[in-house]
Amino acid sequence: ARLLSSPAALQLPARADSQQQDCLYAQVQGQQLAYSDYGPADGYPVFFIHSWAGCHLQQPPDHTALQVHKLRLITPDRPGMGYTESVLLTPQEWAQQCLALADVLHIREFAVVAYSLGAAFALALATAGGARISQIQLVCPVAPVRSLSDLQGMTSSGKLLFTLAAQAPALASLMVRLWMGKMRAQPWLYLDSVRHHLAPRDAITMCSP
């Protein structure tokens, strides 16, 4: 089920820094946590908080910008995602785990960038980290969902998934597993399905390998 969490499902050009390890591990609060660490070791640290179906592989295929801007990009897998053990944690509990990872890496201050559902965890991290967080950037953040009316403007498939997750989580899990199985067999079906919901320029980009 790597489609949404791994560029390996698509034919992307090789990274210039492919000699670096894609996955590292740290023992944090009694749990083995997986993460990636790219860019210059002395670069300014930036923690990237992946999306709902992401992991440490959800990152730019070309890391040239990290070298140019002297940024160190660290992407931890949240529990149950990628190679991190599945443990049920609230965003607040995960924030403490992420701060503990920063301690293990001897990082005192860092910036945070979050994508989609990762925004909820990034905000919890910013709250828990206080002065340790120099800045936070949210990309396409998912707002808190308190009622079905909050889903206005979302795609029909997104509304269905959120509704099932709230009212019938077992059914939502089955639906996602079936969907992911189909996408693994025919990954371009996913690109075709989302292309119609994108802005014109994004749609053109999604049509290019």
PDB file of C-alpha atoms in Angstrom:
ATOM      1  CA  ALA A   1       0.000   0.000   0.000  1.00  0.00           C
ATOM      2  CA  ARG A   2       2.831   2.355  -0.913  1.00  0.00           C
ATOM      3  CA  LEU A   3       1.114   4.354  -3.645  1.00  0.00           C
ATOM      4  CA  LEU A   4       0.329   7.510  -1.681  1.00  0.00           C
ATOM      5  CA  SER A   5       3.356   7.204   0.574  1.00  0.00           C
ATOM      6  CA  SER A   6       6.148   6.352  -1.840  1.00  0.00           C
ATOM      7  CA  PRO A   7       7.499   7.790  -5.078  1.00  0.00           C
ATOM      8  CA  ALA A   8       8.592   4.220  -5.889  1.00  0.00           C
ATOM      9  CA  ALA A   9       5.147   3.655  -7.413  1.00  0.00           C
ATOM     10  CA  LEU A  10       5.965   6.189 -10.123  1.00  0.00           C
ATOM     11  CA  GLN A  11       8.907   6.466 -12.483  1.00  0.00           C
ATOM     12  CA  LEU A  12      10.681   9.521 -11.086  1.00  0.00           C
ATOM     13  CA  PRO A  13      14.234  10.600 -11.961  1.00  0.00           C
ATOM     14  CA  ALA A  14      16.979   9.469  -9.611  1.00  0.00           C
ATOM     15  CA  ARG A  15      17.858  11.897  -6.814  1.00  0.00           C
ATOM     16  CA  ALA A  16      21.162  13.685  -6.947  1.00  0.00           C
ATOM     17  CA  ASP A  17      21.827  12.649  -3.328  1.00  0.00           C
ATOM     18  CA  SER A  18      20.761   9.007  -3.754  1.00  0.00           C
ATOM     19  CA  GLN A  19      23.813   7.883  -1.814  1.00  0.00           C
ATOM     20  CA  GLN A  20      22.095   9.023   1.390  1.00  0.00           C
ATOM     21  CA  GLN A  21      19.958   6.581   3.347  1.00  0.00           C
ATOM     22  CA  ASP A  22      16.214   6.743   2.722  1.00  0.00           C
ATOM     23  CA  CYS A  23      15.321   5.538   6.214  1.00  0.00           C
ATOM     24  CA  LEU A  24      16.914   5.955   9.631  1.00  0.00           C
ATOM     25  CA  TYR A  25      15.743   4.803  13.057  1.00  0.00           C
ATOM     26  CA  ALA A  26      15.805   6.335  16.526  1.00  0.00           C
ATOM     27  CA  GLN A  27      14.691   4.972  19.876  1.00  0.00           C
ATOM     28  CA  VAL A  28      12.255   7.571  21.182  1.00  0.00           C
ATOM     29  CA  GLN A  29      10.246   7.167  24.383  1.00  0.00           C
ATOM     30  CA  GLY A  30      10.601   3.394  24.241  1.00  0.00           C
ATOM     31  CA  GLN A  31       9.485   3.190  20.606  1.00  0.00           C
ATOM     32  CA  GLN A  32      11.466   2.736  17.404  1.00  0.00           C
ATOM     33  CA  LEU A  33      10.717   5.726  15.207  1.00  0.00           C
ATOM     34  CA  ALA A  34      11.603   5.818  11.503  1.00  0.00           C
ATOM     35  CA  TYR A  35      12.597   9.032   9.747  1.00  0.00           C
ATOM     36  CA  SER A  36      14.568  10.437   6.834  1.00  0.00           C
ATOM     37  CA  ASP A  37      17.275  13.082   7.122  1.00  0.00           C
ATOM     38  CA  TYR A  38      18.402  14.925   3.977  1.00  0.00           C
ATOM     39  CA  GLY A  39      20.394  18.013   3.162  1.00  0.00           C
ATOM     40  CA  PRO A  40      23.609  19.327   4.720  1.00  0.00           C
ATOM     41  CA  ALA A  41      24.219  18.180   8.305  1.00  0.00           C
ATOM     42  CA  ASP A  42      24.894  21.783   9.331  1.00  0.00           C
ATOM     43  CA  GLY A  43      21.836  23.118   7.485  1.00  0.00           C
ATOM     44  CA  TYR A  44      18.939  24.766   9.296  1.00  0.00           C
ATOM     45  CA  PRO A  45      16.665  21.926  10.493  1.00  0.00           C
ATOM     46  CA  VAL A  46      13.142  21.713   9.088  1.00  0.00           C
ATOM     47  CA  PHE A  47      10.739  19.005  10.259  1.00  0.00           C
ATOM     48  CA  PHE A  48       8.273  17.979   7.542  1.00  0.00           C
ATOM     49  CA  ILE A  49       4.982  16.528   8.818  1.00  0.00           C
ATOM     50  CA  HIS A  50       3.562  14.216   6.179  1.00  0.00           C
ATOM     51  CA  SER A  51      -0.060  13.858   5.108  1.00  0.00           C
ATOM     52  CA  TRP A  52      -2.699  11.289   6.051  1.00  0.00           C
ATOM     53  CA  ALA A  53      -1.367   8.545   3.764  1.00  0.00           C
ATOM     54  CA  GLY A  54       2.249   9.673   3.734  1.00  0.00           C
ATOM     55  CA  CYS A  55       5.515   8.704   5.395  1.00  0.00           C
ATOM     56  CA  HIS A  56       9.196   9.706   5.333  1.00  0.00           C
ATOM     57  CA  LEU A  57       9.268   9.109   1.564  1.00  0.00           C
ATOM     58  CA  GLN A  58       6.793  11.949   0.922  1.00  0.00           C
ATOM     59  CA  GLN A  59       9.331  14.544  -0.110  1.00  0.00           C
ATOM     60  CA  PRO A  60      10.772  16.230  -3.209  1.00  0.00           C
ATOM     61  CA  PRO A  61      12.575  13.785  -5.536  1.00  0.00           C
ATOM     62  CA  ASP A  62      15.241  16.428  -6.185  1.00  0.00           C
ATOM     63  CA  HIS A  63      16.997  17.717  -3.065  1.00  0.00           C
ATOM     64  CA  THR A  64      19.133  20.318  -4.817  1.00  0.00           C
ATOM     65  CA  ALA A  65      17.167  23.103  -3.098  1.00  0.00           C
ATOM     66  CA  LEU A  66      18.214  21.769   0.303  1.00  0.00           C
ATOM     67  CA  GLN A  67      21.866  22.223  -0.614  1.00  0.00           C
ATOM     68  CA  VAL A  68      21.315  25.635  -2.192  1.00  0.00           C
ATOM     69  CA  HIS A  69      19.390  27.018   0.794  1.00  0.00           C
ATOM     70  CA  LYS A  70      21.353  25.039   3.406  1.00  0.00           C
ATOM     71  CA  LEU A  71      18.319  23.267   4.835  1.00  0.00           C
ATOM     72  CA  ARG A  72      18.277  19.954   6.684  1.00  0.00           C
ATOM     73  CA  LEU A  73      14.942  18.215   5.986  1.00  0.00           C
ATOM     74  CA  ILE A  74      13.821  15.706   8.624  1.00  0.00           C
ATOM     75  CA  THR A  75      10.646  13.699   8.011  1.00  0.00           C
ATOM     76  CA  PRO A  76       9.499  11.382  10.827  1.00  0.00           C
ATOM     77  CA  ASP A  77       6.995   8.595  10.230  1.00  0.00           C
ATOM     78  CA  ARG A  78       3.968   8.973  12.471  1.00  0.00           C
ATOM     79  CA  PRO A  79       2.840   5.836  14.344  1.00  0.00           C
ATOM     80  CA  GLY A  80       1.482   3.193  11.981  1.00  0.00           C
ATOM     81  CA  MET A  81       2.884   4.991   8.932  1.00  0.00           C
ATOM     82  CA  GLY A  82       5.995   3.936   7.009  1.00  0.00           C
ATOM     83  CA  TYR A  83       8.251   1.943   9.321  1.00  0.00           C
ATOM     84  CA  THR A  84       7.180   3.387  12.673  1.00  0.00           C
ATOM     85  CA  GLU A  85       5.408   0.998  15.013  1.00  0.00           C
ATOM     86  CA  SER A  86       1.628   1.378  15.173  1.00  0.00           C
ATOM     87  CA  VAL A  87       0.747   2.956  18.511  1.00  0.00           C
ATOM     88  CA  LEU A  88      -2.363   5.049  19.067  1.00  0.00           C
ATOM     89  CA  LEU A  89      -1.235   8.582  19.943  1.00  0.00           C
ATOM     90  CA  THR A  90      -3.081  11.879  20.063  1.00  0.00           C
ATOM     91  CA  PRO A  91      -1.536  14.809  18.155  1.00  0.00           C
ATOM     92  CA  GLN A  92      -0.391  16.186  21.514  1.00  0.00           C
ATOM     93  CA  GLU A  93       1.310  12.913  22.477  1.00  0.00           C
ATOM     94  CA  TRP A  94       2.934  12.667  19.069  1.00  0.00           C
ATOM     95  CA  ALA A  95       4.231  16.221  19.451  1.00  0.00           C
ATOM     96  CA  GLN A  96       6.138  15.157  22.567  1.00  0.00           C
ATOM     97  CA  GLN A  97       7.550  12.204  20.619  1.00  0.00           C
ATOM     98  CA  CYS A  98       8.688  14.524  17.828  1.00  0.00           C
ATOM     99  CA  LEU A  99      10.377  16.860  20.314  1.00  0.00           C
ATOM    100  CA  ALA A 100      12.121  13.835  21.816  1.00  0.00           C
ATOM    101  CA  LEU A 101      13.411  12.943  18.329  1.00  0.00           C
ATOM    102  CA  ALA A 102      14.798  16.472  18.008  1.00  0.00           C
ATOM    103  CA  ASP A 103      16.588  15.944  21.322  1.00  0.00           C
ATOM    104  CA  VAL A 104      18.074  12.665  20.087  1.00  0.00           C
ATOM    105  CA  LEU A 105      19.345  14.505  16.999  1.00  0.00           C
ATOM    106  CA  HIS A 106      20.722  17.324  19.210  1.00  0.00           C
ATOM    107  CA  ILE A 107      18.455  19.893  17.567  1.00  0.00           C
ATOM    108  CA  ARG A 108      17.286  22.709  19.781  1.00  0.00           C
ATOM    109  CA  GLU A 109      15.448  25.022  17.360  1.00  0.00           C
ATOM    110  CA  PHE A 110      13.751  24.065  14.104  1.00  0.00           C
ATOM    111  CA  ALA A 111      11.082  25.078  11.618  1.00  0.00           C
ATOM    112  CA  VAL A 112       8.008  23.000  10.783  1.00  0.00           C
ATOM    113  CA  VAL A 113       6.312  22.417   7.425  1.00  0.00           C
ATOM    114  CA  ALA A 114       3.129  20.337   7.288  1.00  0.00           C
ATOM    115  CA  TYR A 115       0.998  19.047   4.449  1.00  0.00           C
ATOM    116  CA  SER A 116      -2.733  18.256   4.481  1.00  0.00           C
ATOM    117  CA  LEU A 117      -3.752  16.240   7.572  1.00  0.00           C
ATOM    118  CA  GLY A 118      -0.241  16.733   8.942  1.00  0.00           C
ATOM    119  CA  ALA A 119      -1.348  20.276   9.850  1.00  0.00           C
ATOM    120  CA  ALA A 120      -3.165  19.047  12.973  1.00  0.00           C
ATOM    121  CA  PHE A 121       0.013  17.377  14.225  1.00  0.00           C
ATOM    122  CA  ALA A 122       2.146  20.370  13.271  1.00  0.00           C
ATOM    123  CA  LEU A 123      -0.050  22.752  15.269  1.00  0.00           C
ATOM    124  CA  ALA A 124       0.198  20.429  18.264  1.00  0.00           C
ATOM    125  CA  LEU A 125       3.973  20.396  17.796  1.00  0.00           C
ATOM    126  CA  ALA A 126       4.126  24.191  17.588  1.00  0.00           C
ATOM    127  CA  THR A 127       2.104  24.444  20.804  1.00  0.00           C
ATOM    128  CA  ALA A 128       4.223  21.912  22.673  1.00  0.00           C
ATOM    129  CA  GLY A 129       7.534  23.168  21.291  1.00  0.00           C
ATOM    130  CA  GLY A 130       6.997  26.820  22.118  1.00  0.00           C
ATOM    131  CA  ALA A 131      10.153  28.850  21.504  1.00  0.00           C
ATOM    132  CA  ARG A 132      11.883  25.815  19.978  1.00  0.00           C
ATOM    133  CA  ILE A 133       9.721  26.219  16.864  1.00  0.00           C
ATOM    134  CA  SER A 134      11.071  29.135  14.840  1.00  0.00           C
ATOM    135  CA  GLN A 135       8.255  29.133  12.280  1.00  0.00           C
ATOM    136  CA  ILE A 136       5.488  26.935  10.913  1.00  0.00           C
ATOM    137  CA  GLN A 137       4.141  26.619   7.370  1.00  0.00           C
ATOM    138  CA  LEU A 138       0.902  24.748   6.596  1.00  0.00           C
ATOM    139  CA  VAL A 139       0.404  23.538   3.013  1.00  0.00           C
ATOM    140  CA  CYS A 140      -3.211  22.691   2.018  1.00  0.00           C
ATOM    141  CA  PRO A 141      -4.097  22.172   5.705  1.00  0.00           C
ATOM    142  CA  VAL A 142      -7.104  20.113   6.719  1.00  0.00           C
ATOM    143  CA  ALA A 143      -9.257  22.121   9.120  1.00  0.00           C
ATOM    144  CA  PRO A 144     -10.885  20.508  12.176  1.00  0.00           C
ATOM    145  CA  VAL A 145     -14.040  18.597  11.203  1.00  0.00           C
ATOM    146  CA  ARG A 146     -16.750  19.040  13.821  1.00  0.00           C
ATOM    147  CA  SER A 147     -19.793  18.217  11.680  1.00  0.00           C
ATOM    148  CA  LEU A 148     -20.635  17.086   8.159  1.00  0.00           C
ATOM    149  CA  SER A 149     -21.333  20.707   7.205  1.00  0.00           C
ATOM    150  CA  ASP A 150     -17.583  21.347   7.577  1.00  0.00           C
ATOM    151  CA  LEU A 151     -17.017  19.077   4.558  1.00  0.00           C
ATOM    152  CA  GLN A 152     -18.629  21.561   2.165  1.00  0.00           C
ATOM    153  CA  GLY A 153     -16.555  21.898  -0.992  1.00  0.00           C
ATOM    154  CA  MET A 154     -14.756  18.573  -0.494  1.00  0.00           C
ATOM    155  CA  THR A 155     -14.895  15.904  -3.188  1.00  0.00           C
ATOM    156  CA  SER A 156     -17.645  13.291  -2.885  1.00  0.00           C
ATOM    157  CA  SER A 157     -15.101  10.552  -2.140  1.00  0.00           C
ATOM    158  CA  GLY A 158     -13.564  12.695   0.609  1.00  0.00           C
ATOM    159  CA  LYS A 159     -16.966  13.342   2.168  1.00  0.00           C
ATOM    160  CA  LEU A 160     -17.751   9.615   2.105  1.00  0.00           C
ATOM    161  CA  LEU A 161     -14.454   8.684   3.723  1.00  0.00           C
ATOM    162  CA  PHE A 162     -14.744  11.298   6.496  1.00  0.00           C
ATOM    163  CA  THR A 163     -18.341  10.288   7.181  1.00  0.00           C
ATOM    164  CA  LEU A 164     -17.492   6.596   7.397  1.00  0.00           C
ATOM    165  CA  ALA A 165     -14.434   7.301   9.558  1.00  0.00           C
ATOM    166  CA  ALA A 166     -16.635   9.170  12.037  1.00  0.00           C
ATOM    167  CA  GLN A 167     -19.643   6.858  12.053  1.00  0.00           C
ATOM    168  CA  ALA A 168     -18.411   3.437  10.857  1.00  0.00           C
ATOM    169  CA  PRO A 169     -14.607   3.248  11.165  1.00  0.00           C
ATOM    170  CA  ALA A 170     -14.470  -0.506  10.421  1.00  0.00           C
ATOM    171  CA  LEU A 171     -16.248   0.092   7.110  1.00  0.00           C
ATOM    172  CA  ALA A 172     -13.939   3.016   6.348  1.00  0.00           C
ATOM    173  CA  SER A 173     -10.916   0.763   6.918  1.00  0.00           C
ATOM    174  CA  LEU A 174     -12.318  -1.874   4.543  1.00  0.00           C
ATOM    175  CA  MET A 175     -13.053   0.767   1.907  1.00  0.00           C
ATOM    176  CA  VAL A 176      -9.512   2.167   2.071  1.00  0.00           C
ATOM    177  CA  ARG A 177      -7.956  -1.301   1.833  1.00  0.00           C
ATOM    178  CA  LEU A 178     -10.020  -2.141  -1.253  1.00  0.00           C
ATOM    179  CA  TRP A 179      -9.237   1.228  -2.812  1.00  0.00           C
ATOM    180  CA  MET A 180      -5.501   0.932  -2.139  1.00  0.00           C
ATOM    181  CA  GLY A 181      -5.471  -2.579  -3.575  1.00  0.00           C
ATOM    182  CA  LYS A 182      -6.970  -1.296  -6.809  1.00  0.00           C
ATOM    183  CA  MET A 183      -4.550   1.633  -6.946  1.00  0.00           C
ATOM    184  CA  ARG A 184      -1.551  -0.660  -6.392  1.00  0.00           C
ATOM    185  CA  ALA A 185      -2.615  -2.730  -9.381  1.00  0.00           C
ATOM    186  CA  GLN A 186      -3.294   0.315 -11.579  1.00  0.00           C
ATOM    187  CA  PRO A 187      -1.604   3.409 -10.065  1.00  0.00           C
ATOM    188  CA  TRP A 188      -2.510   5.663 -12.988  1.00  0.00           C
ATOM    189  CA  LEU A 189      -6.179   5.271 -12.086  1.00  0.00           C
ATOM    190  CA  TYR A 190      -5.461   7.364  -8.993  1.00  0.00           C
ATOM    191  CA  LEU A 191      -3.857  10.132 -11.029  1.00  0.00           C
ATOM    192  CA  ASP A 192      -6.800  10.127 -13.444  1.00  0.00           C
ATOM    193  CA  SER A 193      -9.297  10.301 -10.568  1.00  0.00           C
ATOM    194  CA  VAL A 194      -7.717  13.351  -8.897  1.00  0.00           C
ATOM    195  CA  ARG A 195      -6.779  15.199 -12.083  1.00  0.00           C
ATOM    196  CA  HIS A 196     -10.342  16.441 -12.599  1.00  0.00           C
ATOM    197  CA  HIS A 197     -10.361  18.144  -9.178  1.00  0.00           C
ATOM    198  CA  LEU A 198      -7.138  20.080  -9.708  1.00  0.00           C
ATOM    199  CA  ALA A 199      -6.329  23.533 -10.991  1.00  0.00           C
ATOM    200  CA  PRO A 200      -5.369  23.500 -14.725  1.00  0.00           C
ATOM    201  CA  ARG A 201      -1.625  23.854 -14.132  1.00  0.00           C
ATOM    202  CA  ASP A 202      -1.637  21.130 -11.491  1.00  0.00           C
ATOM    203  CA  ALA A 203      -3.626  18.843 -13.788  1.00  0.00           C
ATOM    204  CA  ILE A 204      -1.001  19.281 -16.524  1.00  0.00           C
ATOM    205  CA  THR A 205       1.738  18.422 -14.030  1.00  0.00           C
ATOM    206  CA  MET A 206      -0.114  15.282 -12.901  1.00  0.00           C
ATOM    207  CA  CYS A 207      -0.324  14.106 -16.533  1.00  0.00           C
ATOM    208  CA  SER A 208       3.473  14.158 -16.862  1.00  0.00           C
ATOM    209  CA  PRO A 209       5.579  11.217 -15.611  1.00  0.00           C
TER     210      PRO A 209
END
